[in-house]
Tab-separated table of C-alpha atoms in Angstrom:
chain	number	residue	atom	x	y	z
V	491	MET	CA	114.510	38.888	140.053
V	492	ILE	CA	110.904	38.170	141.040
V	493	VAL	CA	109.709	41.162	139.014
V	494	PHE	CA	111.637	39.812	136.020
V	495	PHE	CA	109.958	36.391	136.265
V	496	LYS	CA	106.520	37.956	136.760
V	497	THR	CA	107.084	40.073	133.659
V	498	ILE	CA	108.077	37.019	131.621
V	499	ILE	CA	105.090	35.003	132.853
V	500	PHE	CA	102.671	37.879	132.175
V	501	THR	CA	104.134	38.378	128.682
V	502	GLN	CA	103.840	34.676	127.858
V	503	LEU	CA	100.272	34.552	129.156
V	504	PHE	CA	99.363	37.673	127.167
V	505	LEU	CA	100.862	36.174	123.993
V	506	LEU	CA	99.018	32.891	124.547
V	507	ILE	CA	95.652	34.608	125.011
V	508	HIS	CA	96.330	36.917	122.077
V	509	SER	CA	97.131	33.933	119.840
V	510	LEU	CA	93.784	32.322	120.753
V	511	ILE	CA	91.753	35.422	119.904
V	512	SER	CA	90.780	35.962	116.282
V	513	THR	CA	92.151	38.978	114.439
V	514	ASP	CA	88.655	40.492	114.241
V	515	ASN	CA	88.221	40.227	118.025
V	516	SER	CA	91.712	41.515	118.850
V	517	LYS	CA	90.396	45.026	119.585
V	518	LEU	CA	88.289	43.443	122.368
V	519	LEU	CA	91.404	41.994	124.014
V	520	TRP	CA	91.459	44.715	126.704
V	521	MET	CA	88.027	43.546	127.886
V	522	ILE	CA	88.915	39.885	128.326
V	523	GLY	CA	89.009	38.865	131.957
V	524	LYS	CA	86.973	39.029	135.132
V	525	TRP	CA	85.845	42.445	136.363
V	526	ARG	CA	84.115	43.372	139.620
V	527	GLY	CA	82.463	46.479	140.984
V	528	GLU	CA	81.617	45.844	144.623
V	529	PHE	CA	79.816	49.076	145.564
V	530	SER	CA	80.305	51.090	142.381
V	531	GLY	CA	77.046	50.339	140.586
V	532	LYS	CA	74.222	52.846	140.682
V	533	VAL	CA	70.710	52.430	139.272
V	534	VAL	CA	68.455	55.413	138.634
V	535	TRP	CA	65.026	55.411	137.011
V	536	PRO	CA	61.882	57.503	137.478
V	537	THR	CA	59.750	54.538	138.600
V	538	ILE	CA	62.188	52.869	141.041
V	539	PRO	CA	64.211	54.004	144.058
V	540	THR	CA	67.835	54.941	143.337
V	541	MET	CA	70.117	52.222	144.673
V	542	THR	CA	73.673	50.928	144.603
V	543	PHE	CA	74.597	47.465	143.463
V	544	GLY	CA	77.575	45.223	142.918
V	545	GLU	CA	78.315	43.453	139.653
V	546	GLU	CA	80.776	40.924	138.338
V	547	LEU	CA	81.398	40.811	134.598
V	548	GLU	CA	83.367	38.131	132.796
V	549	ILE	CA	84.449	38.093	129.165
V	550	ARG	CA	86.342	34.984	128.107
V	551	GLU	CA	87.571	33.140	125.074
V	552	GLY	CA	84.517	31.509	123.573
V	553	TYR	CA	84.205	29.111	120.710
V	554	ARG	CA	84.614	29.012	116.989
V	555	ALA	CA	81.613	28.404	114.765
V	556	PHE	CA	81.301	27.821	111.057
V	557	VAL	CA	78.706	30.256	109.687
V	558	ASP	CA	78.077	30.946	105.989
V	559	ASN	CA	81.320	29.197	105.025
V	560	LYS	CA	83.292	31.395	107.438
V	561	ASN	CA	85.025	30.445	110.648
V	562	ILE	CA	83.940	32.992	113.268
V	563	HIS	CA	85.037	33.297	116.882
V	564	PHE	CA	82.705	34.289	119.711
V	565	LEU	CA	83.739	35.568	123.132
V	566	ASN	CA	81.638	34.453	126.108
V	567	PHE	CA	79.974	37.215	128.136
V	568	SER	CA	78.396	36.913	131.582
V	569	ALA	CA	77.313	39.442	134.180
V	570	LYS	CA	75.739	38.984	137.580
V	571	ALA	CA	74.595	41.821	139.804
V	572	TRP	CA	73.353	41.942	143.372
V	573	SER	CA	71.541	44.467	145.509
V	574	HIS	CA	73.356	45.936	148.501
V	575	THR	CA	70.050	46.630	150.217
V	576	ASN	CA	69.063	43.000	150.685
V	577	LYS	CA	71.993	41.061	149.123
V	578	ASP	CA	69.591	39.401	146.673
V	579	GLN	CA	70.486	38.567	143.123
V	580	PHE	CA	69.598	41.622	141.101
V	581	HIS	CA	70.233	40.860	137.447
V	582	ASN	CA	72.044	38.257	135.332
V	583	GLU	CA	73.038	38.204	131.663
V	584	TRP	CA	74.756	35.580	129.531
V	585	GLY	CA	75.754	35.798	125.917
V	586	HIS	CA	78.396	36.354	123.295
V	587	PHE	CA	80.540	39.205	121.982
V	588	ILE	CA	81.994	39.280	118.490
V	589	ALA	CA	83.726	41.883	116.317
V	590	ASN	CA	84.093	41.784	112.553
V	591	LYS	CA	86.850	43.042	110.272
V	592	ASN	CA	84.921	46.289	109.657
V	593	GLY	CA	85.039	47.184	113.366
V	594	GLU	CA	81.375	46.399	114.018
V	595	ILE	CA	80.699	44.737	117.376
V	596	THR	CA	77.734	42.568	118.272
V	597	LEU	CA	76.613	41.570	121.762
V	598	MET	CA	73.841	38.984	122.065
V	599	THR	CA	72.523	38.343	125.579
V	600	SER	CA	69.724	36.670	127.441
V	601	GLY	CA	68.941	37.643	130.996
V	602	GLY	CA	67.329	36.318	134.116
V	603	ASN	CA	64.696	39.048	133.724
V	604	GLY	CA	63.179	37.318	130.684
V	605	PHE	CA	64.820	39.543	128.047
V	606	ALA	CA	66.947	38.529	125.069
V	607	LYS	CA	68.810	41.424	123.436
V	608	PHE	CA	70.731	41.916	120.213
V	609	GLU	CA	73.008	44.980	120.335
V	610	VAL	CA	75.284	46.289	117.584
V	611	GLY	CA	77.862	49.044	117.728
V	612	ARG	CA	81.377	50.224	117.027
V	613	PHE	CA	84.618	51.198	118.653
V	614	VAL	CA	85.020	54.872	119.471
V	615	GLY	CA	88.784	55.169	119.464
V	616	SER	CA	90.597	52.240	121.038
V	617	ASP	CA	89.131	52.467	124.537
V	618	LYS	CA	85.375	52.852	124.130
V	619	ILE	CA	82.596	50.701	122.695
V	620	VAL	CA	79.079	51.996	122.084
V	621	LEU	CA	76.338	49.431	121.402
V	622	ASN	CA	72.756	50.198	120.378
V	623	LEU	CA	69.749	47.920	120.696
V	624	LYS	CA	68.764	46.307	117.402
V	625	ASP	CA	66.182	43.830	118.668
V	626	ILE	CA	64.714	42.633	121.934
V	627	GLY	CA	62.477	39.745	122.888
V	628	ARG	CA	60.846	39.068	126.222
V	629	ILE	CA	58.787	36.383	127.839
V	630	SER	CA	55.103	37.276	128.042
V	631	PHE	CA	54.986	37.441	131.845
V	632	SER	CA	58.069	39.620	132.399
V	633	ARG	CA	57.472	42.148	135.191
V	634	ASP	CA	59.740	44.856	133.732
V	635	LEU	CA	58.427	47.748	131.673
V	636	PRO	CA	58.902	47.076	127.963
V	637	VAL	CA	62.310	48.413	126.902
V	638	GLU	CA	61.990	50.227	123.588
V	639	ASP	CA	65.556	51.455	123.108
V	640	LEU	CA	68.892	50.940	124.816
V	641	ARG	CA	72.495	52.118	124.501
V	642	ARG	CA	75.319	50.321	126.323
V	643	THR	CA	78.767	51.907	126.565
V	644	PHE	CA	81.966	50.246	127.770
V	645	ILE	CA	84.913	52.536	128.543
V	646	LYS	CA	88.453	51.404	129.321
V	647	VAL	CA	89.888	53.420	132.218
V	648	GLY	CA	93.580	52.591	132.460
V	649	ASN	CA	94.649	48.945	132.445
V	650	ASP	CA	92.688	47.798	135.483
V	651	HIS	CA	89.339	49.623	135.350
V	652	MET	CA	86.344	49.688	133.042
V	653	GLU	CA	82.999	51.506	133.132
V	654	GLN	CA	79.686	50.300	131.779
V	655	ILE	CA	76.859	52.798	131.262
V	656	LEU	CA	73.301	51.837	130.280
V	657	GLU	CA	70.869	54.372	128.881
V	658	MET	CA	67.373	53.363	127.835
V	659	ARG	CA	63.797	54.224	127.033
V	660	THR	CA	60.813	52.178	128.185
V	661	ALA	CA	57.152	52.342	127.238
V	662	THR	CA	56.670	55.112	129.835
V	663	HIS	CA	59.985	57.011	130.242
V	664	PRO	CA	61.233	59.189	128.557
V	665	GLU	CA	58.934	60.185	125.703
V	666	THR	CA	61.920	60.698	123.386
V	667	GLY	CA	65.626	60.033	123.634
V	668	LEU	CA	67.274	57.963	126.347
V	669	LEU	CA	67.692	58.283	130.112
V	670	LYS	CA	70.709	57.069	132.045
V	671	HIS	CA	69.673	53.896	133.848
V	672	SER	CA	72.851	52.538	135.393
V	673	LYS	CA	76.573	52.948	135.672
V	674	VAL	CA	79.124	50.616	137.209
V	675	VAL	CA	82.890	50.960	137.529
V	676	TYR	CA	84.761	47.657	137.526
V	677	THR	CA	88.207	46.670	138.715
V	678	ARG	CA	89.959	43.839	136.886
V	679	ILE	CA	90.300	40.864	139.235
V	680	LYS	CA	91.663	38.302	136.735
C-alpha cells in the first residue's frame, strides 16, 4: 500500500514539474533536481596537482522572460565545489540553461573565479548533452590561465546518476585540441 501511494505521489509530482517546464526545455527534464558527488570529482591539469573534489549541482525551474516578442523559459543552474584536501570552497558557478525547438542548448554562467561563459551545444541522443564555448569574459585580475576553448559534456547514467566532463585549452596547454580537465559523477539527491 505504501509503495502504491509513493508511486501516485511521485507521478503527480512528475506531472506537475513537467507541466511547468516549457516544451523546448522538456528534453532537459532528466537534469532537473539536486545532484551531489561527494568524492567523485577529479581535476587533472599539467600545471596543477591532480586532486579529488566534491560538487553539488542544482538545476531548477527558472523564470519566463519576454524576448523578441517570444515567451522563453530559463532553467536556473548552480554548482558549488569544494576541495577534499583542505575543505575550502573550490569553485562556484551560477547561471541559466535553455533549449530551443531546434534542439540547441545554451548555458550561460558566471563563476566565483571571475569568468563569465556562454556555451552552446546539442543533445546527442536523449541522454547526453555536449556544449562548446562560444564566448568568455573574465575580470582583469583573475588568477587563472586564460581559457581559450572549452567543451562541457553532461551524460545521464540511469535515473539517479549523471556525469559532467570538462575539457579545455588554456593559453599554455595544449597547443591544439582540448585536454580533459575534470570529471565528476553525481547522484541525484532531490
